[in-house]
PDB file of C-alpha atoms in Angstrom:
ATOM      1  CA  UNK A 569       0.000   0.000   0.000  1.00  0.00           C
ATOM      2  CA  UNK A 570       1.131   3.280  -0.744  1.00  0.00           C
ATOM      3  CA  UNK A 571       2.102   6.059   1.802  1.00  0.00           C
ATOM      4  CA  UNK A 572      -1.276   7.814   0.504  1.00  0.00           C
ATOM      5  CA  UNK A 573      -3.259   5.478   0.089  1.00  0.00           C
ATOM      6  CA  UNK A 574      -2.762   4.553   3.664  1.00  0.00           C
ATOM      7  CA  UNK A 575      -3.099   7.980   4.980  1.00  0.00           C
ATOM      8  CA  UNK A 576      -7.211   7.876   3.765  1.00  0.00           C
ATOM      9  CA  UNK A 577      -7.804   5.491   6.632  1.00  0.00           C
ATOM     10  CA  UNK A 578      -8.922   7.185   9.660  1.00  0.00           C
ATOM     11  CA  UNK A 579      -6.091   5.067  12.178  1.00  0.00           C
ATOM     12  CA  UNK A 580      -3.334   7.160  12.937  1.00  0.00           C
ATOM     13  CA  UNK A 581      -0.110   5.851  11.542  1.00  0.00           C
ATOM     14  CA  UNK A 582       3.132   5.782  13.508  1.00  0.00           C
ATOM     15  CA  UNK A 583       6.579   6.195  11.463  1.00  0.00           C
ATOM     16  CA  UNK A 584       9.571   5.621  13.734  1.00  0.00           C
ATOM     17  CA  UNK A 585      13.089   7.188  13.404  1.00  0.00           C
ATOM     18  CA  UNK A 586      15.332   5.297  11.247  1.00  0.00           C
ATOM     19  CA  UNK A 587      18.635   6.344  10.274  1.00  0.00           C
ATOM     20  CA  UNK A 588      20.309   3.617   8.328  1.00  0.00           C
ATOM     21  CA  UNK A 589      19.628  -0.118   6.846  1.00  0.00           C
ATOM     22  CA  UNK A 590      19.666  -1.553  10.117  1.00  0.00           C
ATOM     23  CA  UNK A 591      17.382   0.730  12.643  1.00  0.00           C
ATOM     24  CA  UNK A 592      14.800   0.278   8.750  1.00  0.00           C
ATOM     25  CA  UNK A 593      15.061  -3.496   9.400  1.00  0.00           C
ATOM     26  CA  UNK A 594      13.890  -3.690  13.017  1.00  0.00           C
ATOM     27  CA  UNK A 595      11.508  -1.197  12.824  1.00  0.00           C
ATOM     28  CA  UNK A 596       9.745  -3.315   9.995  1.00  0.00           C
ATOM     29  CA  UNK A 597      10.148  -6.832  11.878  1.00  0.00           C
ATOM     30  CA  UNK A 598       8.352  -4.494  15.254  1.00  0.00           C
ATOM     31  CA  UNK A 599       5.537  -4.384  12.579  1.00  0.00           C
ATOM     32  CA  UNK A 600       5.152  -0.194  11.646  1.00  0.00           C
ATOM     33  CA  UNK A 601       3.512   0.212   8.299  1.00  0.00           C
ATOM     34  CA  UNK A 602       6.078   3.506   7.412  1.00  0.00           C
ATOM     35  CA  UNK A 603       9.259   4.915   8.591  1.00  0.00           C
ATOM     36  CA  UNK A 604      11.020   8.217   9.249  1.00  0.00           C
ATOM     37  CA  UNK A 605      14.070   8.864   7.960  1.00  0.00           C
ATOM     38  CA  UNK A 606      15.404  11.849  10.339  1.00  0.00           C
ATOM     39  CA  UNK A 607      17.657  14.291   9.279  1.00  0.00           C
ATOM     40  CA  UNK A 608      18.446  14.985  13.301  1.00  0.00           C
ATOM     41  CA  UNK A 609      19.059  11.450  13.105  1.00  0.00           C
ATOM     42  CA  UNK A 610      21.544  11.337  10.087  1.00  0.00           C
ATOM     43  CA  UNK A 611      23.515  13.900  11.750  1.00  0.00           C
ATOM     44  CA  UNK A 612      23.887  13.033  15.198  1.00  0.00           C
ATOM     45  CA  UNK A 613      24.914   8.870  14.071  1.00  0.00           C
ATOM     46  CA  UNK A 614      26.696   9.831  10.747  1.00  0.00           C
ATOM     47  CA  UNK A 615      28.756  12.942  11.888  1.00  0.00           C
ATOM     48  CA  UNK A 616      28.077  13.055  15.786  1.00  0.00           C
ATOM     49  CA  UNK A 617      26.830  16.472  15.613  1.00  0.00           C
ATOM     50  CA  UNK A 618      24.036  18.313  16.469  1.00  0.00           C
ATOM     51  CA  UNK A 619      20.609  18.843  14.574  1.00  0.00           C
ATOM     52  CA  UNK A 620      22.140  22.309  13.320  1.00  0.00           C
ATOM     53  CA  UNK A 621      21.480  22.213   9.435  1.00  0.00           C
ATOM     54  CA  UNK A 622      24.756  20.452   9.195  1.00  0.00           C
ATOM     55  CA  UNK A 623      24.166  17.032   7.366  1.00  0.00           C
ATOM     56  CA  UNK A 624      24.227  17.482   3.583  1.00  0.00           C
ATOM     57  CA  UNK A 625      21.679  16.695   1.085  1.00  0.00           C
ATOM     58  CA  UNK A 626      23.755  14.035  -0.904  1.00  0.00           C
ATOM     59  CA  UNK A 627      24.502  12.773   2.578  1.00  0.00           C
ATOM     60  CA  UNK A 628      20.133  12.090   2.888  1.00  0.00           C
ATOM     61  CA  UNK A 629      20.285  10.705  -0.396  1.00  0.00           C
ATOM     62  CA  UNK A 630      23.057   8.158  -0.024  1.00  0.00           C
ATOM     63  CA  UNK A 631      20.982   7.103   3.136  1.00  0.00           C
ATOM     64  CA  UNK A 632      17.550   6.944   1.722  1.00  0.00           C
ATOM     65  CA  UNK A 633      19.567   4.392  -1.066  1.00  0.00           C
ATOM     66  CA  UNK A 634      20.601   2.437   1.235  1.00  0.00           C
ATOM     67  CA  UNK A 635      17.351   2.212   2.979  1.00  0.00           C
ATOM     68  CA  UNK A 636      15.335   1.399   0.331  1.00  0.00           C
ATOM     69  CA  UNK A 637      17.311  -1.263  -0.549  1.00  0.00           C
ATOM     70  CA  UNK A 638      16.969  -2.983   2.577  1.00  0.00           C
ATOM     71  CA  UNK A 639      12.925  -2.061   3.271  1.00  0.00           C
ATOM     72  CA  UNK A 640      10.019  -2.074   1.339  1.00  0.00           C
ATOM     73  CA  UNK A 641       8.113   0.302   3.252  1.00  0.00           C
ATOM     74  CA  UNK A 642       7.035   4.096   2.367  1.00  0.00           C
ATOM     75  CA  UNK A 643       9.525   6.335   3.717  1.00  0.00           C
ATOM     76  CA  UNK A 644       8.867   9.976   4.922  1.00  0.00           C
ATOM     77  CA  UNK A 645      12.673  11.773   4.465  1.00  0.00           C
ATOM     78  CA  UNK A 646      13.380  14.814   6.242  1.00  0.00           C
ATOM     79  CA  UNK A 647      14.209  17.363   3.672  1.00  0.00           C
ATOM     80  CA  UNK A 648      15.054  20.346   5.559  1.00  0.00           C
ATOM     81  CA  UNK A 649      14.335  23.649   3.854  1.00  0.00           C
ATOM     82  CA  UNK A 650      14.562  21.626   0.285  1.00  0.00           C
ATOM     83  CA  UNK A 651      18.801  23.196   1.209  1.00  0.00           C
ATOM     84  CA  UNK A 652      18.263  26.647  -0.979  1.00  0.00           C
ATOM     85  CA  UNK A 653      15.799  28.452  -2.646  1.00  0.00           C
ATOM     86  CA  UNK A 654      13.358  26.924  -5.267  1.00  0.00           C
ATOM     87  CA  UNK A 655      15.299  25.348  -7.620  1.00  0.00           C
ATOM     88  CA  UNK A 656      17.532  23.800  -4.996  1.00  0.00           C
ATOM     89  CA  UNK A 657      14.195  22.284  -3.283  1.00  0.00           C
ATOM     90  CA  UNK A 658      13.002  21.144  -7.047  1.00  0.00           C
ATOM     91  CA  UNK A 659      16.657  18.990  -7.169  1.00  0.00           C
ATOM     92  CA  UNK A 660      15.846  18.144  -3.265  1.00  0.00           C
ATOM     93  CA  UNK A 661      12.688  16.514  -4.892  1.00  0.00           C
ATOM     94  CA  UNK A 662      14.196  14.513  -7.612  1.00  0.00           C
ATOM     95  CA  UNK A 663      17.138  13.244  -5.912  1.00  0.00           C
ATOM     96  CA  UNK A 664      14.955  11.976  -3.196  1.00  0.00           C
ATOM     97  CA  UNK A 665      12.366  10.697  -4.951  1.00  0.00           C
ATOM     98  CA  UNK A 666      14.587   8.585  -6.772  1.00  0.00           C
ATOM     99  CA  UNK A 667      16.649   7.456  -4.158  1.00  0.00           C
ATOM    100  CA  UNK A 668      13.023   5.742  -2.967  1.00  0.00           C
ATOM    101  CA  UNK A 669      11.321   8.049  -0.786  1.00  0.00           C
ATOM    102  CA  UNK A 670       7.524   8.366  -0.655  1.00  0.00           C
ATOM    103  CA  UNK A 671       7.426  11.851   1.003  1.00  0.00           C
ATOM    104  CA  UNK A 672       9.109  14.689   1.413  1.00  0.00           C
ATOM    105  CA  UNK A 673       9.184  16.904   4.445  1.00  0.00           C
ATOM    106  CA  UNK A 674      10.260  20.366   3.752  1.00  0.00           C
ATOM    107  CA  UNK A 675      10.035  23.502   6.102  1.00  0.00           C
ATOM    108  CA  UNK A 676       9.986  27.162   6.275  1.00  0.00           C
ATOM    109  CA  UNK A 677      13.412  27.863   8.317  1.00  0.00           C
ATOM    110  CA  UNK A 678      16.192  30.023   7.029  1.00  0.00           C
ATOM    111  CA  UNK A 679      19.430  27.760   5.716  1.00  0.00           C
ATOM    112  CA  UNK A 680      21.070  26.374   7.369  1.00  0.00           C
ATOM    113  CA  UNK A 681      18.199  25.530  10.328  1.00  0.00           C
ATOM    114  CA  UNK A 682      18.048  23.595  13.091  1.00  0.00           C
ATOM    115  CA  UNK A 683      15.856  21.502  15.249  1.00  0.00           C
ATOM    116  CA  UNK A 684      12.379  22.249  15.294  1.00  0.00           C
ATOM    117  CA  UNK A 685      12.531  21.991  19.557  1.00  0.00           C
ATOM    118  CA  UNK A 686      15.505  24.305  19.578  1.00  0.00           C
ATOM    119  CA  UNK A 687      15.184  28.039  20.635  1.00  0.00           C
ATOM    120  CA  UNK A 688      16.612  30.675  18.572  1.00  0.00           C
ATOM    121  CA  UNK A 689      15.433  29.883  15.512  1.00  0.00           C
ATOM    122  CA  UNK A 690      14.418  32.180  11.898  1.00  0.00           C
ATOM    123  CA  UNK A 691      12.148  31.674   9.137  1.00  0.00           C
ATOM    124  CA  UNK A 692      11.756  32.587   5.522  1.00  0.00           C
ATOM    125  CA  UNK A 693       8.773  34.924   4.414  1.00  0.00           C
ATOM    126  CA  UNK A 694       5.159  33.091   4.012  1.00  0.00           C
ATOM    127  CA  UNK A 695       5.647  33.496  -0.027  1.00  0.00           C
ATOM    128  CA  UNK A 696       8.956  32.285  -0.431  1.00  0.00           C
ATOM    129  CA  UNK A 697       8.204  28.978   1.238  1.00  0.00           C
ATOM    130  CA  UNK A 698       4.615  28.612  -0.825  1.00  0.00           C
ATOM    131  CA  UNK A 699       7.073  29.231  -3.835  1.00  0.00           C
ATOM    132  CA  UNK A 700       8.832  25.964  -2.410  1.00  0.00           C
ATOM    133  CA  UNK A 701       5.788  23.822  -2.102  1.00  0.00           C
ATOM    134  CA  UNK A 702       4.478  24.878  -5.643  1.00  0.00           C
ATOM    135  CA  UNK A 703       8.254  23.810  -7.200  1.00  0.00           C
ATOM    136  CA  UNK A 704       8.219  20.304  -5.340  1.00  0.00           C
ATOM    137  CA  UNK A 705       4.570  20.052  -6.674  1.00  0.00           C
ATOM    138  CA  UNK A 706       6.136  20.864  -9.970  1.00  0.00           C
ATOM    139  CA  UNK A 707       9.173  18.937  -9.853  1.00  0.00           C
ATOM    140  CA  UNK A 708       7.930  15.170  -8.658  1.00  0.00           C
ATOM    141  CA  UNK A 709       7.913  12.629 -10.485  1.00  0.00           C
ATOM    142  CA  UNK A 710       4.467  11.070  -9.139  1.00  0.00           C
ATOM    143  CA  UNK A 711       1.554  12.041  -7.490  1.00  0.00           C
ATOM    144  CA  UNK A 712       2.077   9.550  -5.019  1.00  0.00           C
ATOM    145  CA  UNK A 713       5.157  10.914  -3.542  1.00  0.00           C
ATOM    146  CA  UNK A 714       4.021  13.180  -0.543  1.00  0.00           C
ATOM    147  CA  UNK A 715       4.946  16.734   0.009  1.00  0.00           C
ATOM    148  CA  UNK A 716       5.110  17.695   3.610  1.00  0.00           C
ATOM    149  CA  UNK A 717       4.970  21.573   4.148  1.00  0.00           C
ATOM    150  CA  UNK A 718       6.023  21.634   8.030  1.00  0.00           C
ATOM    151  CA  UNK A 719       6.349  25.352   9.871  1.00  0.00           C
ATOM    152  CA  UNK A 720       8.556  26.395  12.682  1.00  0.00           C
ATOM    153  CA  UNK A 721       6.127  29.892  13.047  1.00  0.00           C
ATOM    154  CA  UNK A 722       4.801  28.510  16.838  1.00  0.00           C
ATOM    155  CA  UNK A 723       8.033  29.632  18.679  1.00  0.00           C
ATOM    156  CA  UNK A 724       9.072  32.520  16.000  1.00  0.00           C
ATOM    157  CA  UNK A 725       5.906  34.498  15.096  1.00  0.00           C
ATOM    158  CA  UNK A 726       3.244  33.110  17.378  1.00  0.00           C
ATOM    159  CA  UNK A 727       0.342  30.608  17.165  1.00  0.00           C
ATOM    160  CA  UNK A 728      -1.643  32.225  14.972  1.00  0.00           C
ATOM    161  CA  UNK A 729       0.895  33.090  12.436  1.00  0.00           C
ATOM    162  CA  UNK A 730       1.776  29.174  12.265  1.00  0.00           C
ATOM    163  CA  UNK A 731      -1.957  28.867  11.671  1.00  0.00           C
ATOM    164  CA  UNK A 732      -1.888  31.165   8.844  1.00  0.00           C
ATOM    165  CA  UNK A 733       1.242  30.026   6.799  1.00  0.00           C
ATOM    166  CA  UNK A 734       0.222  26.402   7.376  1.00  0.00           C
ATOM    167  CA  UNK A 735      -3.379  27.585   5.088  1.00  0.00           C
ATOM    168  CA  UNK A 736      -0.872  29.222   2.731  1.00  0.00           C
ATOM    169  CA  UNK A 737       1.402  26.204   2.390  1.00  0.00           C
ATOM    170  CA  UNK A 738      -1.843  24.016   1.614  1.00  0.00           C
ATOM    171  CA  UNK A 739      -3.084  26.494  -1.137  1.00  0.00           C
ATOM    172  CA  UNK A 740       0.319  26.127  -2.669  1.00  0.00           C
ATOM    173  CA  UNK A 741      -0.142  22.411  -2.819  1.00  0.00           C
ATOM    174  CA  UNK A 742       0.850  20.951   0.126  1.00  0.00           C
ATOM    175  CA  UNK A 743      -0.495  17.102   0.663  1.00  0.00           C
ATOM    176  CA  UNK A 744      -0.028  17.230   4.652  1.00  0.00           C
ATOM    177  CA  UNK A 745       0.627  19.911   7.146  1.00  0.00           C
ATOM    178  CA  UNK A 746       3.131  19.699   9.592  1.00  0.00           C
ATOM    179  CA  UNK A 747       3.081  22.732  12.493  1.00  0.00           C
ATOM    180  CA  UNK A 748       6.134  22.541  14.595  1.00  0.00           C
ATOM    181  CA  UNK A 749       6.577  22.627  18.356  1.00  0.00           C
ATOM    182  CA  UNK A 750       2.895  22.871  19.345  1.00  0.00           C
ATOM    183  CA  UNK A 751       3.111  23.804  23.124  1.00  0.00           C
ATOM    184  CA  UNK A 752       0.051  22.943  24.875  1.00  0.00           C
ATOM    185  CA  UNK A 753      -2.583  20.512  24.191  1.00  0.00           C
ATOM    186  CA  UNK A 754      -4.769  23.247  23.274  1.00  0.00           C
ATOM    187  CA  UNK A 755      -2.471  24.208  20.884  1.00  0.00           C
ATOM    188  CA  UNK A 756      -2.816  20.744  19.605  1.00  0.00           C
ATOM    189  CA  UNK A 757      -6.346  21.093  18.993  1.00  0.00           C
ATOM    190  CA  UNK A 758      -6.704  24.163  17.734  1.00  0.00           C
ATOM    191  CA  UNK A 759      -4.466  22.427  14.866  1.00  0.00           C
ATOM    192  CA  UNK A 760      -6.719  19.433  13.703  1.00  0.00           C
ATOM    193  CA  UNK A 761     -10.140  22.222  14.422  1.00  0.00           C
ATOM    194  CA  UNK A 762      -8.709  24.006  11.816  1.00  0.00           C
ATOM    195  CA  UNK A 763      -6.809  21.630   9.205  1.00  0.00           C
ATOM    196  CA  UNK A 764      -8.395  18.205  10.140  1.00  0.00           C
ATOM    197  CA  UNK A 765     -11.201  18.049   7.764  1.00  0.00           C
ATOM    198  CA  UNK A 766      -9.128  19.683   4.925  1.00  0.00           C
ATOM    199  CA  UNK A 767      -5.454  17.493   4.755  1.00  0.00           C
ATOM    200  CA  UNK A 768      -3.802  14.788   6.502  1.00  0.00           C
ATOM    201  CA  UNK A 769      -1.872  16.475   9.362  1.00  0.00           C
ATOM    202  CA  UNK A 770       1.261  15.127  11.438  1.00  0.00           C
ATOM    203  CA  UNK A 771       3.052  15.673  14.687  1.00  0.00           C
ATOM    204  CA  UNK A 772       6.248  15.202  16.134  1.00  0.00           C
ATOM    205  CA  UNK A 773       6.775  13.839  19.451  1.00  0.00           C
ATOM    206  CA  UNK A 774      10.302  14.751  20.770  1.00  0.00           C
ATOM    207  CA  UNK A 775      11.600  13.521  24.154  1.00  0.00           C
ATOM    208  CA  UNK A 776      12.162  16.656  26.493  1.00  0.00           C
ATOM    209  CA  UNK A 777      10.893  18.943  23.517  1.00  0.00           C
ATOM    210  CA  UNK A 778       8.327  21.386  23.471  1.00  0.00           C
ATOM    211  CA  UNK A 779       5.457  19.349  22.585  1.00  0.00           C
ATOM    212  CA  UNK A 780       3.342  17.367  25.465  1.00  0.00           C
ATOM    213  CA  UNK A 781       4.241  13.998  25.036  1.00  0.00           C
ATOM    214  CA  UNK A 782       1.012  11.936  23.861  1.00  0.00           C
ATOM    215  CA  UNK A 783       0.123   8.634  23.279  1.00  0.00           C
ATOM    216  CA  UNK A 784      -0.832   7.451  19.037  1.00  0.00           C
ATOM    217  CA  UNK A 785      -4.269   6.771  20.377  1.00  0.00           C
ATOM    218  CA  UNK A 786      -4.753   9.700  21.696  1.00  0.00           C
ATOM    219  CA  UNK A 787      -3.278  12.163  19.044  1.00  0.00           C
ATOM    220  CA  UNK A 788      -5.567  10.388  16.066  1.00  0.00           C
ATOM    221  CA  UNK A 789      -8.503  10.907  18.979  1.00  0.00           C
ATOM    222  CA  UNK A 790      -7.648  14.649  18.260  1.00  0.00           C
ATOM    223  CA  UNK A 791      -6.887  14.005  14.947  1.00  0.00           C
ATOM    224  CA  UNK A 792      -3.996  13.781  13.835  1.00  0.00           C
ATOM    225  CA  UNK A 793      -2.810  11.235  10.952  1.00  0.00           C
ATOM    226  CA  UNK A 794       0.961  10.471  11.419  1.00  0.00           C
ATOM    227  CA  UNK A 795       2.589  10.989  14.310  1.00  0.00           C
ATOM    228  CA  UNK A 796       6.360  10.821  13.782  1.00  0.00           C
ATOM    229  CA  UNK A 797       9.322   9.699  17.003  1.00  0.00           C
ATOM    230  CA  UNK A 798      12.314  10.861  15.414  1.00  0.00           C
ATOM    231  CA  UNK A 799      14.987  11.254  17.549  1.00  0.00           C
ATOM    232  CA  UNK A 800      14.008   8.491  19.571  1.00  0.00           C
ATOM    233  CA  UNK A 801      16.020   5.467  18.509  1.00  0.00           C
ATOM    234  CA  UNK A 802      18.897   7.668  18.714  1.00  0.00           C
ATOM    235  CA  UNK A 803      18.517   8.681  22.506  1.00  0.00           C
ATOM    236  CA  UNK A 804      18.056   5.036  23.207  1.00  0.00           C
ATOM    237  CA  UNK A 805      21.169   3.824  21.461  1.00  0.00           C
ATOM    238  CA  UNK A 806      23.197   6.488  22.565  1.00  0.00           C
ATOM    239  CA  UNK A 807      22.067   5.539  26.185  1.00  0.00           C
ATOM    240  CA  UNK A 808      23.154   1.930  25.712  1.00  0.00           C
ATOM    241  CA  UNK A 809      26.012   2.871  23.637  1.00  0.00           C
ATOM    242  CA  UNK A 810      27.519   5.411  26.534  1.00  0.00           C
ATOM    243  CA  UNK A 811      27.214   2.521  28.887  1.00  0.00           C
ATOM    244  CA  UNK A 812      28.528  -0.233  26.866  1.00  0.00           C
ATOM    245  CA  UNK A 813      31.913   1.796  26.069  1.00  0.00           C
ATOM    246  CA  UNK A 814      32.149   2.599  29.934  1.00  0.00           C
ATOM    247  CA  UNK A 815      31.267  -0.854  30.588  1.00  0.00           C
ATOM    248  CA  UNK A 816      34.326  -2.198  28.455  1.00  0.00           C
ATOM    249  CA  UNK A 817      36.993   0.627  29.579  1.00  0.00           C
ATOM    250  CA  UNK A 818      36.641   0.056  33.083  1.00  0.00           C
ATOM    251  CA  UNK A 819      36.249  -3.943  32.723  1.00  0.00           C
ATOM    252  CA  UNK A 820      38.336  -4.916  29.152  1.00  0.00           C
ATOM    253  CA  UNK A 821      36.064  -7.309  28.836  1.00  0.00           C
ATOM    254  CA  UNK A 822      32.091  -7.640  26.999  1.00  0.00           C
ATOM    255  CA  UNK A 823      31.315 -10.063  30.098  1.00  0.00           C
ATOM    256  CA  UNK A 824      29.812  -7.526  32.257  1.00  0.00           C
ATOM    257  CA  UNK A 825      27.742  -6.547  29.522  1.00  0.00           C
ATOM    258  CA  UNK A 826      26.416  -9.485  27.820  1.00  0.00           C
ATOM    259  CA  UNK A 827      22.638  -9.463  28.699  1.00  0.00           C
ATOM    260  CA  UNK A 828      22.273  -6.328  27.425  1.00  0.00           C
ATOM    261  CA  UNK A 829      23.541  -7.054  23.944  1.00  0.00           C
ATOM    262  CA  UNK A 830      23.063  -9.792  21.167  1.00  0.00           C
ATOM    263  CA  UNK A 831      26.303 -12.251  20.884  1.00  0.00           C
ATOM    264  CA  UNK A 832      27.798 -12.806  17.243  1.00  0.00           C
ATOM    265  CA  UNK A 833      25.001 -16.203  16.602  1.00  0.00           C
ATOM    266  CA  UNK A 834      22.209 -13.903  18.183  1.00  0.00           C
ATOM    267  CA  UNK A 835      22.942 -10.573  15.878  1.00  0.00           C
ATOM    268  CA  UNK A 836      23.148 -12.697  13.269  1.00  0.00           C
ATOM    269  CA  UNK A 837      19.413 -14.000  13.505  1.00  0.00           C
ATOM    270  CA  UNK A 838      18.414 -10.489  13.876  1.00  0.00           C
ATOM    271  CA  UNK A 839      20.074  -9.999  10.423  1.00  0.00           C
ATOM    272  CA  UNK A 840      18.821 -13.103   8.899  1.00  0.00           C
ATOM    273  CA  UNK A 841      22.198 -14.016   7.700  1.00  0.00           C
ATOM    274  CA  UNK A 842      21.507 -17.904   6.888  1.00  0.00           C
ATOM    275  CA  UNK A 843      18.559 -16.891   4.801  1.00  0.00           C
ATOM    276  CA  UNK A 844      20.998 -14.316   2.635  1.00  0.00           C
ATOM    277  CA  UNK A 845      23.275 -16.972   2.393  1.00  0.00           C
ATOM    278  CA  UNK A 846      21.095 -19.667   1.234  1.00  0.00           C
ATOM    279  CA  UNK A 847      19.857 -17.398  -1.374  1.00  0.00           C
ATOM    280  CA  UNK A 848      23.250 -16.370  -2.339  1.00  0.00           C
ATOM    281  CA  UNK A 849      23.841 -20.194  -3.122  1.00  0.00           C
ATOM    282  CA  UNK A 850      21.004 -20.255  -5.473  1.00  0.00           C
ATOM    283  CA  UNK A 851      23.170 -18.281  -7.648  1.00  0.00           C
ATOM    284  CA  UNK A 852      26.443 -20.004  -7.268  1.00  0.00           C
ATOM    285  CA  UNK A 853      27.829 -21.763 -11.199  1.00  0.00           C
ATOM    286  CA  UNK A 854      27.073 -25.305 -11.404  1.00  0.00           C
ATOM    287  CA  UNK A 855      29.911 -27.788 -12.033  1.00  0.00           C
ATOM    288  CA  UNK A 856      29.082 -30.118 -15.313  1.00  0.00           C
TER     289      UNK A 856
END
């Protein structure tokens, strides 16, 4: 099923964070029916940096490759602000589209931006980013590849100006509305009074951000259609990762730490290396 085909049934649909072939993987085998490919995500595992406009769009690309080589599923990719003006988010477009993704999340920051939950942030004018929307619209391949207008207005220009470029990024063409940083669950539902009935609408729940952490079930209740985790995977690993190294310094050994990871035989299952391997052999010349 496609990415929009799925998003005209009223359950909510939760896309985790991915960032590579691997994090794709086990998100499928968990069971989600779409993914997130996170630019935070990209940039804090592939350069160890902050979510500061820093990863590159060639960089997303590579990534999304990779990803859709390894899953199946519709992929949302974080585009950023489309990196440049119109033209530069029409070459966004292709370049992701053809890498495999099903939607494309651009948003209304200046270049380079930064997280959505960060303070300190500045946006283009209304018109410039409408000009973006109507050049992805322009620019994609097929209809069924998604364009996501997101705005960062909530913590820049105030509620009501989110509200309002949000109606002008739909006009322009937008196929879902994305609107940043709510900060209250009135805030929340003030969103889907307005847009519900009109576009699909998502929401971004971010650990310590600015948005009330909610439950799926209750975010389609207000209703909302994806709800997106996309940092998430990242704070986990990082977590685990932080203790593991500590765990091996002080020790020199994996011992203390080997309940709380997979050994070589179990990571190996995970990866479904026999089955690769078998099918590999398929292919192997046959001696006359």
């Amino acid at each position: 099923m496609t990415l929009k085909a799925r998003l005209q049934q009223k359950e909510i649909l939760v896309a985790p964070g991915i960032y590579d072939g691997l994090t794709a993987s086990l998100a499928e085998h968990a069971g989600f029916e779409a993914l997130y490919l996170s630019g935070a995500a990209v940039a804090y595992t592939r350069l160890g940096r902050p979510d500061i406009g820093l990863s590159t769009a060639s960089e997303m690309a590579d990534t999304m490759t990779l990803i859709a080589d390894r899953t199946a599923l519709p992929v949302i990719i974080d585009a950023d602000t489309g990196f440049g003006n119109a033209l530069n988010a029409q070459r966004t477009m292709r370049l992701y589209e053809r890498a495999g993704a099903s939607a494309l999340q651009v948003e209304d920051q200046t270049f380079p931006k930064r997280c959505g939950h960060l303070s300190d942030k500045s946006l283009i004018a209304k018109h410039e980013m409408a000009g973006k929307v109507a050049a992805m619209v322009d620019a994609r391949a097929s209809e069924e590849t998604l364009i996501i207008a997101r705005t960062d207005a909530v913590a820049v220009e105030g509620f009501n100006a989110a509200i309002d470029r949000a109606g002008a990024y739909l006009e322009a063409g937008a196929d879902v509305l994305f609107i940043e940083a709510p900060q209250t669950e009135e805030q929340l539902t003030e969103i889907t009074r307005e847009f519900g009935s009109k576009v699909p609408l998502l929401v971004n729940m971010v650990e310590g951000g600015a948005t009330p952490i909610s439950g799926a079930q209750h975010l389609e209740d207000l209703g909302f259609s994806i709800v997106i985790f996309p940092g998430g995977i990242v704070r986990a690993l990082a977590h685990t990762a932080q203790a593991y190294y500590g765990s091996l310094y002080k020790s020199g050994s994996n011992k203390p730490f080997a309940d709380r990871m997979f050994d070589f035989n179990g990571l190996n299952e995970v990866l479904g290396t026999n089955d690769m391997l078998a099918k590999g052999a398929k292919y192997d010349p046959k001696s006359d």
